[in-house]
Tab-separated table of C-alpha atoms and ligand atoms in Angstrom:
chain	number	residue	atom	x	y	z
A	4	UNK	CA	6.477	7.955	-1.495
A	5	UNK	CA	9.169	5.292	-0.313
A	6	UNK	CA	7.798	1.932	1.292
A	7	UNK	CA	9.696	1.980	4.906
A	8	UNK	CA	12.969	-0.056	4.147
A	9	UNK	CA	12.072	-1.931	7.258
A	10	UNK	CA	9.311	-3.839	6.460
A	11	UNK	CA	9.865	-7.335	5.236
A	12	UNK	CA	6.465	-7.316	2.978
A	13	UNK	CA	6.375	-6.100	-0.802
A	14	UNK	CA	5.575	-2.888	-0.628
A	15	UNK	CA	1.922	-1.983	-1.808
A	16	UNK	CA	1.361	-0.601	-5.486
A	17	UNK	CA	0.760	3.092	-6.234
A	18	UNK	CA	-2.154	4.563	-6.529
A	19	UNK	CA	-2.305	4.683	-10.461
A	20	UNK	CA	-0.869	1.473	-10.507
A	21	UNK	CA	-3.743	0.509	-8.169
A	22	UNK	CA	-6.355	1.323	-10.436
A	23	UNK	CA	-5.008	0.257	-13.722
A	24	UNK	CA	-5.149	-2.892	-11.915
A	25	UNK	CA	-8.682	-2.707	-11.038
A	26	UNK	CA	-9.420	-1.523	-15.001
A	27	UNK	CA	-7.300	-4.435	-16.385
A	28	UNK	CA	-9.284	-6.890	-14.241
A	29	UNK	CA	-12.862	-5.412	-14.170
A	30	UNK	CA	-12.540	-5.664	-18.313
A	31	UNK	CA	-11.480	-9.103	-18.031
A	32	UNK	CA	-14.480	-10.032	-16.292
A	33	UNK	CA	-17.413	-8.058	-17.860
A	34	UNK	CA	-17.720	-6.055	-15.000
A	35	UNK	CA	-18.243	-1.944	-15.253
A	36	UNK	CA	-16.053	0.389	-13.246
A	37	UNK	CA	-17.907	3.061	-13.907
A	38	UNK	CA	-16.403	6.757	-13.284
A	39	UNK	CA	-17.715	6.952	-9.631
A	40	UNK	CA	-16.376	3.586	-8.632
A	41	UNK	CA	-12.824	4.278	-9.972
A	42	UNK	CA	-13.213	7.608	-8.486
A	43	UNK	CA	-14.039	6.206	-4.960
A	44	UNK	CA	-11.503	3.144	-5.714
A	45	UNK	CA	-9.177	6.244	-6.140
A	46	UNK	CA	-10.448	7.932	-2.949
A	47	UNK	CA	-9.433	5.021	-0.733
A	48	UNK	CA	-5.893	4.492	-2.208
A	49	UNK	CA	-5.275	8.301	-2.088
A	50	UNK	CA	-5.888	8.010	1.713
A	51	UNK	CA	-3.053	7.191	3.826
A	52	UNK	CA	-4.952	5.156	6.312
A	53	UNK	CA	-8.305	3.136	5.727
A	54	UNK	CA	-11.183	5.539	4.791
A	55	UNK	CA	-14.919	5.618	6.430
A	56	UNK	CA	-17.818	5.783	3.617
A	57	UNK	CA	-18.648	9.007	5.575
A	58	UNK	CA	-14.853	10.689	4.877
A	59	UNK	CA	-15.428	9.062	1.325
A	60	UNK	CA	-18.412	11.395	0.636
A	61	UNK	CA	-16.751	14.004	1.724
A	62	UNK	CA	-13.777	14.070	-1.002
A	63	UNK	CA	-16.772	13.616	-3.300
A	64	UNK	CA	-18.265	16.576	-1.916
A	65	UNK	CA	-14.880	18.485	-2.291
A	66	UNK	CA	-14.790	17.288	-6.806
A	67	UNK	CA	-18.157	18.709	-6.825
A	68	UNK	CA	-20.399	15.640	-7.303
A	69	UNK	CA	-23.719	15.728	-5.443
A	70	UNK	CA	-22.668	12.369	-3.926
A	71	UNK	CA	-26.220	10.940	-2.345
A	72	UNK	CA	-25.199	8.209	0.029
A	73	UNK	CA	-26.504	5.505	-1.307
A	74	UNK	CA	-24.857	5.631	-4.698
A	75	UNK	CA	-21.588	5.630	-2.746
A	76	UNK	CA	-22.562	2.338	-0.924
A	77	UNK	CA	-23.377	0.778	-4.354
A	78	UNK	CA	-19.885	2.198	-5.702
A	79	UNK	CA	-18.403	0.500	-2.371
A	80	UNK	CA	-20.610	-2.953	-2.588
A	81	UNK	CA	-19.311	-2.991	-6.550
A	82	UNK	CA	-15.667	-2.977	-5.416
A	83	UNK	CA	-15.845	-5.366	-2.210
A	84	UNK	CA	-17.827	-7.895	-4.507
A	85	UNK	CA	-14.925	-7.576	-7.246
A	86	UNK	CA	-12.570	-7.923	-4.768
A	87	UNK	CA	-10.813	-4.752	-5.171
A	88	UNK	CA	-11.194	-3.755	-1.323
A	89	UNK	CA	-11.729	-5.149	1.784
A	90	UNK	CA	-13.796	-3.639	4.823
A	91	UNK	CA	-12.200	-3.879	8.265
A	92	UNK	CA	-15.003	-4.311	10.902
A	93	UNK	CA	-13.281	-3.642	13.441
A	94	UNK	CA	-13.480	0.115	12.669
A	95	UNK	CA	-16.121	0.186	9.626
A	96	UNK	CA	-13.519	1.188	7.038
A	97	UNK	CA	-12.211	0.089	3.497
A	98	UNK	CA	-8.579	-0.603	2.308
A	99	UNK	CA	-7.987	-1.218	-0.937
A	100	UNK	CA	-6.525	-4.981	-1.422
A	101	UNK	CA	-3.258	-5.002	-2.691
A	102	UNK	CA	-3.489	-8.495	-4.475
A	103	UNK	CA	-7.011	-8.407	-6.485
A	104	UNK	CA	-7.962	-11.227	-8.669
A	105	UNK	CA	-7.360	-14.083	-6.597
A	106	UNK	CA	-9.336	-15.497	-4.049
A	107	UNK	CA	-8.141	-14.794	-0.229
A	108	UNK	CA	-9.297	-14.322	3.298
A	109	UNK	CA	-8.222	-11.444	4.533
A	110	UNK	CA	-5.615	-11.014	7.046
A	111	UNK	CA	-4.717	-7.248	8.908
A	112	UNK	CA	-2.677	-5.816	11.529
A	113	UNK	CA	-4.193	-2.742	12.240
A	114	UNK	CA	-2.482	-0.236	14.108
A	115	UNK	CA	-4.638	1.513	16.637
A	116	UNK	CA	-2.241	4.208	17.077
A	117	UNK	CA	-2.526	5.773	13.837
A	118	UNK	CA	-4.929	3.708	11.577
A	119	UNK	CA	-1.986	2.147	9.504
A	120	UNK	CA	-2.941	-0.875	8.343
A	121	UNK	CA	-0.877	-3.847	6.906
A	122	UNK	CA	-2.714	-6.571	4.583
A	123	UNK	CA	-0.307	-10.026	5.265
A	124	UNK	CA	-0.415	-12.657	2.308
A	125	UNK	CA	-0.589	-15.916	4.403
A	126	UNK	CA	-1.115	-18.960	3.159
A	127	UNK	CA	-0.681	-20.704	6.338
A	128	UNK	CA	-3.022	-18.569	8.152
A	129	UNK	CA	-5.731	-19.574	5.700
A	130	UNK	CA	-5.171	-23.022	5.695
A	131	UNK	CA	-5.207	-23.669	9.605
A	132	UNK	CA	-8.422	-21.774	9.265
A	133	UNK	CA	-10.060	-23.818	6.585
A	134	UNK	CA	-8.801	-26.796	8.330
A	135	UNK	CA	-10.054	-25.961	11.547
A	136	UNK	CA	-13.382	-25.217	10.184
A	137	UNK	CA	-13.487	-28.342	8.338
A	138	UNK	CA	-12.830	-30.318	11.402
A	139	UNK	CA	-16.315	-28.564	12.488
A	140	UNK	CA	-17.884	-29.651	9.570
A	141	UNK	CA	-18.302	-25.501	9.137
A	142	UNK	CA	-18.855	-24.600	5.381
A	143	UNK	CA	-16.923	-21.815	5.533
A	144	UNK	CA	-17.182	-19.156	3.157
A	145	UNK	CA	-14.946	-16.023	3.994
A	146	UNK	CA	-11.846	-15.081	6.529
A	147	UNK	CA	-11.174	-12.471	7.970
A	148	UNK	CA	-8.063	-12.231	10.261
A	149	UNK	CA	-7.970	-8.347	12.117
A	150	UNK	CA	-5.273	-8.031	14.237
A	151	UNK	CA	-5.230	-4.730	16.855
A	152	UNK	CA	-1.916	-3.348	18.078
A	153	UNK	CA	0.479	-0.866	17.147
A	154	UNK	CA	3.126	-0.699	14.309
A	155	UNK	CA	6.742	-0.445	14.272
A	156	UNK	CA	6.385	3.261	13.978
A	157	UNK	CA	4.004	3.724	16.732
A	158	UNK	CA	6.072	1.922	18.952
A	159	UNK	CA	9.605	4.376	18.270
A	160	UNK	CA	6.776	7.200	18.373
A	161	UNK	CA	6.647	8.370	15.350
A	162	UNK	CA	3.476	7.581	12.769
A	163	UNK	CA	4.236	6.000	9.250
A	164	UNK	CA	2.837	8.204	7.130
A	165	UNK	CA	4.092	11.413	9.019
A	166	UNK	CA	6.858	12.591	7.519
B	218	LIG	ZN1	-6.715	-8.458	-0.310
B	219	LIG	ZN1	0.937	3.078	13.980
């Protein structure tokens, strides 16, 4: 798996990179990633595009765990609250965040075309935010920036991750 030459961003870390992220910064902070939650962690940065906790169950269906939904959503509320993911909204899906252990809003262009999404690293972004919602007197206390449109890809016809 090459990262498209094309795109100006660092490209995003592996899989197993990924995760011995997550391990290396869940045992600096106390916090347990149990088997299930690196296995879901997993799940999501196996997937190509942003997965639904629905799709999610399924894989765990497929290694043979009697996956009861709820334990899933605990596995998923776990890795949002460490900051190893982020839910888009827009379409009820999760992403794994490709710069965990430090605070950030979260900022996407999502691709509506074929589900690709891009996580940007903006400073600026953030700031005019937090300054606009200071001007409102606004305590703010999370960001997040979804973009809709199509990527480069889409746009010459032919889906990232195709290929
Ligand atoms: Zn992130
Ligand atoms: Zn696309």
């Amino acid at each position: 798996m090459t990262p498209s030459p094309d795109s100006g961003s660092r490209s995003p870390p592996t899989t197993p990179e990924a995760l011995a992220q997550a391990e290396t910064l869940c045992q600096q902070r106390g916090a347990r990633l149990t088997q299930l939650r690196r296995r879901v962690l997993e799940i999501i940065w196996n997937s190509p595009t942003p997965i639904g906790a629905y799709a999610i169950l399924e894989v765990l269906r497929g290694d043979g765990r009697a996956g009861a939904p709820p334990t899933v959503y605990r596995a998923l509320d776990f890795l949002l609250e460490e900051g190893l993911i982020h839910r888009l909204a827009s379409l009820n899906v999760f992403t794994g965040c490709r710069r965990p252990g430090h605070e950030h809003g979260g900022q996407f262009l999502i691709c509506r075309d074929c589900g690709q999404v891009e996580e940007l690293d903006s400073p600026a972004v953030e700031n005019l935010l937090r300054a606009e919602a200071k001007i409102r007197d606004f305590e703010m206390r999370a960001q997040m920036v979804e973009v809709l449109g199509r990527c480069p890809h889409c746009q010459r016809g032919s889906p990232a991750h195709v290929g």
